[in-house]
Amino acid sequence: MSDKSASAYWAANIRLITICLVIWALVSFGFGILLRPLLSGIAIGGTDLGFWFAQQGSILTFIVLIFFYAARMNAIDRDFGVNE
């Protein structure tokens, strides 16, 4: 792999990690803590939406992020010819 190709590969990798971390922070800290008072008036599953995001919603989002990251990294690896 050339230096330009390696730099592009790591730039794509860092961009994907940044996107995943922003989504993680938004869901866990944003929806679960900061926006909880605003979401408390919306009922879902017998409780308010803010509590749901802080408990079940964040866990489900993290699981989806794991599969999203794996799928995108496989695609990035294929694009740069470093797949297994």
XYZ file of C-alpha atoms in Angstrom:
84
model
C 0.000 0.000 0.000
C 1.433 3.392 -0.971
C 1.743 6.284 1.466
C -1.140 8.171 -0.192
C -3.346 5.104 -0.052
C -2.421 4.459 3.590
C -3.207 8.075 4.490
C -6.567 7.888 2.713
C -7.357 4.600 4.470
C -6.643 6.057 7.908
C -8.551 9.247 7.084
C -11.606 7.139 6.187
C -11.132 5.094 9.363
C -10.860 8.198 11.582
C -13.901 9.774 9.880
C -15.963 6.639 10.615
C -14.802 6.539 14.236
C -15.660 10.234 14.639
C -19.168 9.695 13.264
C -19.739 6.754 15.619
C -18.460 8.706 18.632
C -20.678 11.701 17.841
C -23.739 9.446 17.600
C -22.722 7.691 20.838
C -22.278 11.010 22.690
C -25.533 12.438 21.340
C -27.575 9.411 22.373
C -25.972 8.696 25.739
C -25.183 12.175 27.009
C -27.506 14.319 24.907
C -30.770 12.384 24.914
C -30.193 10.538 28.190
C -29.078 13.465 30.349
C -29.291 16.918 28.757
C -32.544 16.542 26.838
C -34.309 14.321 29.376
C -36.472 17.155 30.792
C -37.618 18.063 27.277
C -38.413 14.437 26.415
C -40.186 13.656 29.696
C -43.613 14.639 28.361
C -43.550 11.994 25.627
C -44.690 8.553 26.804
C -43.288 5.366 25.287
C -43.628 1.867 26.707
C -45.218 3.052 29.948
C -42.450 5.539 30.780
C -41.216 8.863 29.455
C -38.994 9.068 26.381
C -36.048 10.612 28.267
C -35.862 7.667 30.662
C -36.231 5.244 27.750
C -33.271 6.812 25.933
C -31.178 6.747 29.102
C -31.889 3.038 29.626
C -32.981 0.907 26.689
C -32.514 3.359 23.828
C -28.843 3.954 24.423
C -28.073 0.237 24.696
C -29.924 -0.530 21.462
C -28.167 2.352 19.731
C -24.765 1.059 20.875
C -25.523 -2.401 19.483
C -26.568 -0.882 16.160
C -23.357 1.190 16.156
C -21.250 -1.952 16.585
C -22.808 -3.599 13.530
C -22.689 -0.339 11.543
C -18.985 0.097 12.328
C -18.171 -3.504 11.384
C -20.041 -3.268 8.080
C -18.510 0.093 7.136
C -14.987 -1.028 8.093
C -15.389 -4.118 5.916
C -16.417 -1.866 3.026
C -13.483 0.499 3.652
C -11.098 -2.463 3.837
C -12.419 -3.791 0.508
C -12.119 -0.352 -1.111
C -8.456 -0.076 -0.118
C -7.571 -3.710 -0.744
C -6.705 -4.618 2.852
C -9.587 -6.987 3.509
C -8.965 -10.441 4.869
